[in-house]
XYZ file of C-alpha atoms in Angstrom:
436
model
C 104.192 37.301 -74.787
C 103.739 33.575 -75.041
C 106.698 31.453 -76.948
C 103.375 30.822 -80.101
C 103.164 34.131 -80.139
C 106.617 35.097 -79.916
C 107.704 32.450 -83.089
C 104.588 33.950 -85.046
C 105.970 37.470 -84.779
C 109.287 36.807 -86.160
C 107.688 34.279 -89.382
C 105.272 37.198 -89.717
C 108.292 40.133 -89.571
C 110.697 38.042 -91.737
C 109.299 39.198 -95.102
C 109.996 42.638 -94.078
C 113.252 41.734 -92.792
C 114.539 40.800 -96.288
C 112.546 43.499 -98.456
C 114.787 46.472 -95.978
C 117.571 44.988 -96.319
C 119.694 47.234 -98.195
C 117.134 49.695 -98.704
C 117.756 53.651 -97.858
C 115.247 55.435 -95.800
C 114.842 58.836 -94.754
C 113.586 59.616 -91.489
C 112.274 62.794 -90.135
C 110.871 63.733 -86.453
C 110.143 67.042 -85.189
C 111.768 68.320 -82.781
C 108.249 67.798 -80.659
C 109.700 63.874 -80.537
C 112.746 65.260 -78.656
C 110.576 66.681 -75.599
C 109.039 63.280 -75.397
C 110.311 60.130 -72.871
C 109.673 58.372 -76.494
C 112.585 59.730 -77.954
C 115.117 57.380 -76.602
C 112.892 54.225 -77.884
C 112.891 56.296 -80.926
C 116.543 56.215 -81.224
C 117.111 52.735 -80.021
C 114.822 51.955 -82.876
C 116.647 53.769 -85.665
C 119.733 52.234 -84.522
C 118.230 48.386 -84.980
C 117.074 49.292 -88.080
C 120.829 50.209 -89.110
C 121.867 47.122 -87.688
C 119.438 44.839 -90.109
C 120.868 46.089 -92.887
C 118.646 49.827 -93.602
C 120.814 52.707 -94.556
C 119.398 55.349 -92.669
C 119.474 59.535 -93.395
C 117.299 60.845 -89.880
C 116.564 64.265 -90.264
C 115.614 66.327 -87.166
C 112.988 69.451 -86.646
C 113.863 71.603 -83.844
C 110.893 74.456 -83.287
C 110.099 74.314 -80.204
C 113.625 74.470 -79.293
C 113.546 77.491 -81.555
C 110.638 78.369 -79.587
C 111.846 78.669 -76.641
C 115.083 80.092 -77.506
C 113.630 83.100 -78.736
C 111.187 83.140 -76.290
C 114.293 83.438 -73.544
C 115.556 86.047 -75.367
C 112.594 88.091 -76.068
C 112.589 88.168 -79.559
C 109.406 87.882 -81.775
C 109.707 86.959 -85.352
C 106.160 87.201 -87.820
C 105.904 83.917 -89.519
C 103.947 84.132 -93.193
C 102.726 80.774 -95.286
C 103.403 79.237 -92.184
C 107.660 79.413 -92.799
C 109.245 81.601 -89.795
C 110.866 85.555 -91.586
C 114.436 84.577 -89.703
C 116.090 88.025 -89.120
C 120.189 87.893 -88.164
C 119.503 88.116 -84.041
C 116.857 85.593 -84.354
C 119.290 83.330 -86.771
C 122.196 83.108 -83.746
C 119.387 81.638 -81.807
C 118.550 79.159 -84.152
C 121.698 77.638 -84.413
C 121.762 77.580 -81.181
C 118.120 75.749 -80.359
C 119.275 73.426 -83.612
C 122.310 72.855 -82.671
C 121.519 71.779 -78.947
C 118.831 68.921 -80.626
C 121.742 67.726 -82.441
C 123.588 67.436 -79.688
C 120.594 65.537 -77.892
C 120.116 63.234 -80.661
C 123.710 62.195 -81.147
C 123.989 61.420 -77.788
C 121.756 59.174 -77.806
C 121.779 57.438 -80.862
C 125.819 56.792 -79.630
C 124.724 55.605 -76.693
C 122.165 52.928 -78.714
C 125.107 51.769 -81.068
C 127.471 51.054 -78.481
C 124.217 49.382 -76.106
C 124.367 47.249 -79.507
C 124.087 43.642 -78.562
C 124.192 42.947 -82.124
C 127.497 44.005 -82.616
C 127.346 45.139 -86.027
C 130.465 47.127 -87.514
C 129.310 50.931 -87.561
C 130.626 54.601 -88.516
C 128.781 55.680 -85.555
C 126.533 59.561 -86.252
C 127.853 61.515 -89.084
C 126.849 65.215 -90.459
C 128.084 68.042 -91.899
C 127.284 70.318 -94.657
C 124.976 68.242 -96.695
C 122.471 70.739 -97.145
C 122.971 73.828 -99.618
C 121.403 76.499 -99.209
C 120.000 80.014 -100.558
C 117.592 82.768 -98.960
C 114.117 82.150 -99.846
C 114.157 86.163 -101.175
C 111.596 88.365 -101.383
C 108.194 87.270 -102.007
C 105.101 89.951 -102.446
C 106.692 92.655 -100.963
C 108.405 90.683 -97.915
C 111.906 90.157 -97.055
C 112.316 85.908 -95.479
C 115.292 86.967 -94.833
C 117.738 84.037 -92.971
C 114.772 81.798 -94.142
C 115.819 79.724 -96.978
C 115.155 76.942 -99.170
C 117.134 73.981 -100.967
C 119.800 74.410 -103.848
C 120.918 71.356 -103.705
C 121.485 67.683 -101.281
C 124.929 66.358 -101.328
C 123.667 63.171 -101.756
C 126.909 61.563 -102.626
C 128.494 62.348 -99.580
C 125.683 60.999 -97.680
C 125.462 58.106 -100.354
C 129.610 57.409 -99.087
C 128.377 57.323 -95.509
C 125.676 55.537 -95.247
C 128.286 53.156 -97.819
C 130.528 53.073 -94.632
C 127.692 51.457 -92.315
C 127.179 55.096 -91.147
C 123.830 56.947 -89.859
C 123.660 60.307 -91.544
C 121.955 63.327 -89.493
C 120.850 66.576 -91.179
C 119.274 69.357 -89.232
C 117.136 72.025 -90.779
C 119.779 74.271 -91.586
C 121.877 74.858 -94.515
C 124.721 77.091 -95.696
C 125.616 79.012 -98.739
C 128.495 78.618 -100.780
C 129.985 81.962 -99.225
C 129.087 80.684 -95.833
C 126.133 82.347 -94.914
C 123.805 79.978 -93.179
C 119.545 79.245 -93.291
C 117.008 78.552 -91.281
C 114.739 75.182 -93.145
C 112.090 73.767 -92.915
C 112.988 69.903 -91.376
C 110.222 68.453 -93.255
C 111.701 70.101 -96.754
C 115.630 68.851 -96.024
C 113.758 65.504 -96.072
C 111.682 64.725 -98.855
C 114.900 66.860 -100.698
C 117.160 63.874 -99.406
C 115.211 61.282 -100.497
C 114.731 62.441 -103.565
C 117.679 63.163 -104.116
C 118.626 59.747 -102.589
C 116.202 58.366 -104.549
C 114.910 56.820 -100.912
C 113.178 53.789 -101.130
C 111.153 55.161 -98.102
C 110.094 58.436 -96.276
C 109.136 58.691 -92.969
C 107.433 61.281 -90.953
C 107.591 60.669 -87.184
C 105.623 63.530 -85.982
C 102.798 63.918 -83.155
C 99.643 62.223 -84.593
C 99.725 57.886 -86.265
C 99.103 58.772 -89.682
C 96.207 61.161 -91.086
C 92.532 60.946 -90.230
C 89.563 61.481 -92.176
C 85.930 62.105 -89.976
C 88.018 60.392 -86.874
C 89.321 57.575 -88.763
C 92.824 56.710 -89.359
C 93.544 56.164 -92.941
C 96.043 53.041 -93.690
C 96.814 54.379 -97.273
C 96.608 56.649 -100.425
C 97.792 56.512 -103.481
C 99.088 58.894 -105.529
C 95.829 59.510 -107.846
C 93.944 59.001 -104.401
C 95.723 61.784 -102.597
C 95.812 64.662 -105.791
C 91.848 64.152 -105.342
C 92.050 64.462 -101.474
C 94.588 67.398 -102.014
C 91.872 69.443 -104.173
C 89.347 69.063 -101.073
C 91.237 71.383 -98.751
C 88.278 71.599 -96.377
C 89.114 67.952 -95.483
C 92.364 68.189 -94.148
C 93.452 70.342 -91.605
C 96.580 72.876 -92.495
C 98.875 70.436 -90.635
C 97.999 67.623 -92.565
C 97.675 69.005 -95.860
C 101.749 70.670 -95.902
C 102.570 67.092 -94.973
C 100.277 65.404 -97.207
C 101.954 67.835 -99.888
C 105.508 66.520 -99.263
C 104.653 62.858 -99.026
C 102.842 63.688 -102.975
C 106.152 65.678 -103.845
C 108.313 62.841 -103.102
C 106.137 60.118 -104.768
C 105.888 62.095 -108.238
C 109.780 62.330 -107.987
C 109.927 58.853 -107.445
C 110.330 58.106 -103.941
C 108.231 54.959 -103.558
C 106.636 55.186 -100.577
C 105.737 57.778 -97.514
C 104.826 57.187 -94.045
C 103.313 58.738 -91.898
C 103.389 58.022 -88.260
C 103.461 58.965 -84.709
C 106.008 59.191 -82.087
C 104.138 59.011 -78.633
C 103.649 55.224 -78.994
C 106.787 52.869 -78.336
C 107.525 51.334 -80.724
C 105.297 53.143 -83.951
C 108.656 53.470 -86.393
C 108.686 49.026 -85.950
C 104.739 48.466 -86.140
C 104.467 50.430 -88.981
C 107.275 48.542 -91.102
C 107.144 45.812 -90.141
C 103.852 45.059 -89.850
C 101.284 43.946 -93.086
C 98.847 46.521 -91.835
C 101.077 49.136 -90.294
C 100.053 52.161 -88.109
C 99.973 55.279 -90.059
C 99.402 56.044 -93.376
C 100.810 54.630 -96.168
C 101.503 57.373 -99.213
C 102.790 55.414 -102.628
C 103.192 55.330 -106.139
C 100.747 52.572 -106.422
C 99.961 50.393 -103.955
C 98.686 47.579 -105.293
C 100.563 45.009 -106.026
C 102.541 44.090 -109.286
C 102.309 40.709 -111.083
C 104.702 39.677 -113.837
C 106.592 36.440 -114.832
C 108.180 34.531 -112.256
C 111.899 34.785 -112.552
C 114.618 32.137 -111.280
C 115.475 34.561 -108.402
C 112.433 33.698 -107.180
C 112.669 30.201 -106.606
C 113.381 30.319 -102.861
C 110.411 32.640 -102.041
C 107.999 30.312 -104.228
C 109.092 27.117 -102.343
C 108.797 29.615 -99.085
C 105.227 29.944 -100.377
C 104.123 26.708 -101.380
C 105.780 23.721 -99.405
C 103.260 25.078 -96.002
C 101.001 23.451 -98.131
C 102.666 20.399 -99.637
C 103.204 19.319 -96.020
C 99.468 19.717 -95.299
C 98.448 17.474 -99.263
C 97.274 20.928 -100.667
C 99.663 20.561 -103.708
C 102.282 18.040 -105.350
C 105.766 18.294 -103.750
C 108.012 19.721 -106.204
C 111.658 19.887 -105.218
C 113.937 23.031 -105.807
C 115.260 21.591 -109.461
C 112.200 20.501 -110.497
C 110.556 24.216 -109.840
C 113.805 25.675 -111.837
C 113.177 24.113 -114.499
C 109.905 24.997 -114.616
C 110.113 28.527 -112.442
C 109.081 30.400 -116.815
C 105.527 28.636 -116.528
C 105.767 30.716 -113.129
C 103.282 34.044 -112.783
C 103.955 35.794 -109.450
C 102.405 38.784 -107.408
C 104.681 41.200 -106.066
C 104.365 43.221 -102.589
C 104.832 47.061 -102.361
C 107.724 46.640 -100.009
C 109.394 44.202 -102.796
C 108.633 40.261 -101.082
C 106.421 37.645 -102.886
C 102.120 38.131 -102.173
C 101.374 34.999 -104.806
C 102.322 32.910 -107.629
C 100.418 30.184 -110.317
C 101.450 28.288 -112.632
C 100.690 27.759 -116.335
C 101.586 24.326 -117.956
C 101.464 23.680 -121.165
C 99.338 20.422 -122.001
C 99.913 17.422 -124.930
C 96.904 19.087 -127.205
C 98.199 22.489 -128.483
C 94.607 24.461 -127.130
C 94.916 23.193 -123.952
C 96.581 23.532 -120.631
C 97.001 23.197 -117.064
C 96.411 25.626 -114.156
C 98.473 24.940 -111.110
C 100.080 25.799 -107.759
C 97.769 28.927 -107.290
C 98.670 30.039 -103.882
C 98.598 33.290 -101.492
C 100.763 34.738 -98.673
C 98.600 33.890 -95.281
C 98.602 36.959 -93.917
C 97.254 38.270 -97.313
C 94.734 36.126 -98.173
C 91.168 37.061 -99.120
C 92.326 40.634 -100.704
C 91.817 39.349 -104.512
C 95.311 38.232 -105.407
C 94.878 34.708 -106.271
C 91.685 36.261 -108.086
C 94.047 38.759 -110.453
C 96.393 35.935 -111.007
C 93.935 33.758 -112.321
C 92.864 36.898 -114.637
C 96.529 37.104 -115.798
C 96.963 33.505 -116.546
C 94.110 33.675 -118.501
C 94.988 36.283 -120.532
C 98.725 34.904 -120.600
C 96.112 31.923 -122.407
C 93.916 33.546 -125.187
C 97.387 35.135 -126.424
C 98.459 31.801 -126.863
C 95.311 31.166 -128.756
C 94.135 28.275 -125.718
C 90.893 27.325 -126.051
C 90.389 25.417 -122.074
C 92.120 25.550 -119.562
C 92.556 22.397 -116.707
C 92.874 22.484 -113.476
C 93.456 19.400 -110.407
C 92.881 20.595 -106.806
C 91.924 18.343 -104.010
C 91.101 21.825 -101.516
C 90.085 24.252 -103.864
C 87.215 22.851 -105.502
C 84.093 25.120 -104.958
C 86.600 28.365 -105.432
C 87.541 27.066 -109.015
C 83.607 26.986 -110.099
C 83.546 30.276 -108.307
C 85.835 31.175 -111.410
C 83.474 29.047 -114.045
C 85.734 26.085 -114.011
C 83.058 23.028 -113.941
C 83.987 19.344 -112.833
C 84.674 16.513 -115.624
C 86.368 13.417 -115.820
C 89.430 11.927 -116.310
C 88.861 10.686 -119.695
C 88.467 14.823 -120.733
C 92.192 14.967 -119.688
C 95.119 14.602 -122.576
C 97.135 11.936 -122.658
C 99.827 13.213 -121.417
C 98.383 15.032 -118.317
C 96.495 11.065 -117.520
C 100.000 9.463 -117.264
C 101.038 11.824 -114.828
C 97.475 11.969 -112.994
C 98.152 10.685 -109.240
C 95.007 8.322 -108.024
C 96.840 8.567 -104.848
C 95.935 11.717 -104.570
C 92.388 11.493 -106.254
C 92.687 15.427 -107.299
C 89.402 16.801 -108.809
C 89.473 17.886 -112.106
C 88.048 20.614 -113.455
C 87.879 22.926 -116.914
C 87.526 26.279 -117.857
C 86.364 27.163 -121.899
C 88.304 30.570 -122.744
């Protein structure tokens, strides 16, 4: 990577660093990940996330480790509806396999925390009886024995540990109030933990990078689109169906976003979280941006959006002080991860029936996605609600774009008198208007 690419990488990831800081992520990875050489790098990336201010709860699986222990012991366990029927003998081997997998993870995390050059104070890796379980019981005449279901997640206990800057590690075993242990699905543990923690993200790390349809990895699903897909059972493998069902439940219960990625590609976790397009599949309540009125808290990000265009002479210069006084005129587009994708402003004019559209800007990484058009539609609706009859816009570079949106070029004399006094002859902006 040359120096310019290195600089561009940091610039592109910086909005995501700000957006993720202080957020809660539940990261779940299958037991297969522990069998791969990529495991060390995955744990290193988890520690990096924590050092960047992300609150992390890890959930691990252990199916291949359990299979190996049971095979060595000559124990066969039947499955029903993809759930293992775990008898008392098998449960002892399940505990051994899960315990061994857990120690491997703790060792790797501890090594990465100790070797971190970022020197972020950490309380290390914390486990405990955070998962309260109950027996799955008898279903259709089949007793699932020591296979269980989640009864409760001790979310307050987990929160306290994360408040202390610890990485919390949950295993797929839960305990009843009477001291019995139960074999659980790690995906179920992760989903319920994310729901109870009101996590900002639930991330499943498995063998495959996302969900493929007709051989093409799907970048994202809204909750509505996913519901329709789950009804088409012939389009998905049983494993993908199960994974997407968990994702749907998490989003339905107000987990904002669920990411489905693979562990085989180095850096997949970071690529998914810190790049525009990610690497796997994102499931969200609503993947579209949020359009809203700007607040004083948006000033810094609006300045970041408009400053490059000001330097290029495409926008008139606005100081922070001026922007703070004019912030009530601005509207913004929010990315689902919490940073601004664009802005636009609706300024008053001396004539009550006229307004000025200004400062229509889209983040350079998100252009050609219709964000400016949707902001313009919002501005026009706001103007119509105020009984405005015409919009003016002054531009040096975007004349054709505004004409495509129904604006027509007009003359200086058409401007309201108060706006004529502010006209900058040096900029020689084109004047356009649109009747509403």
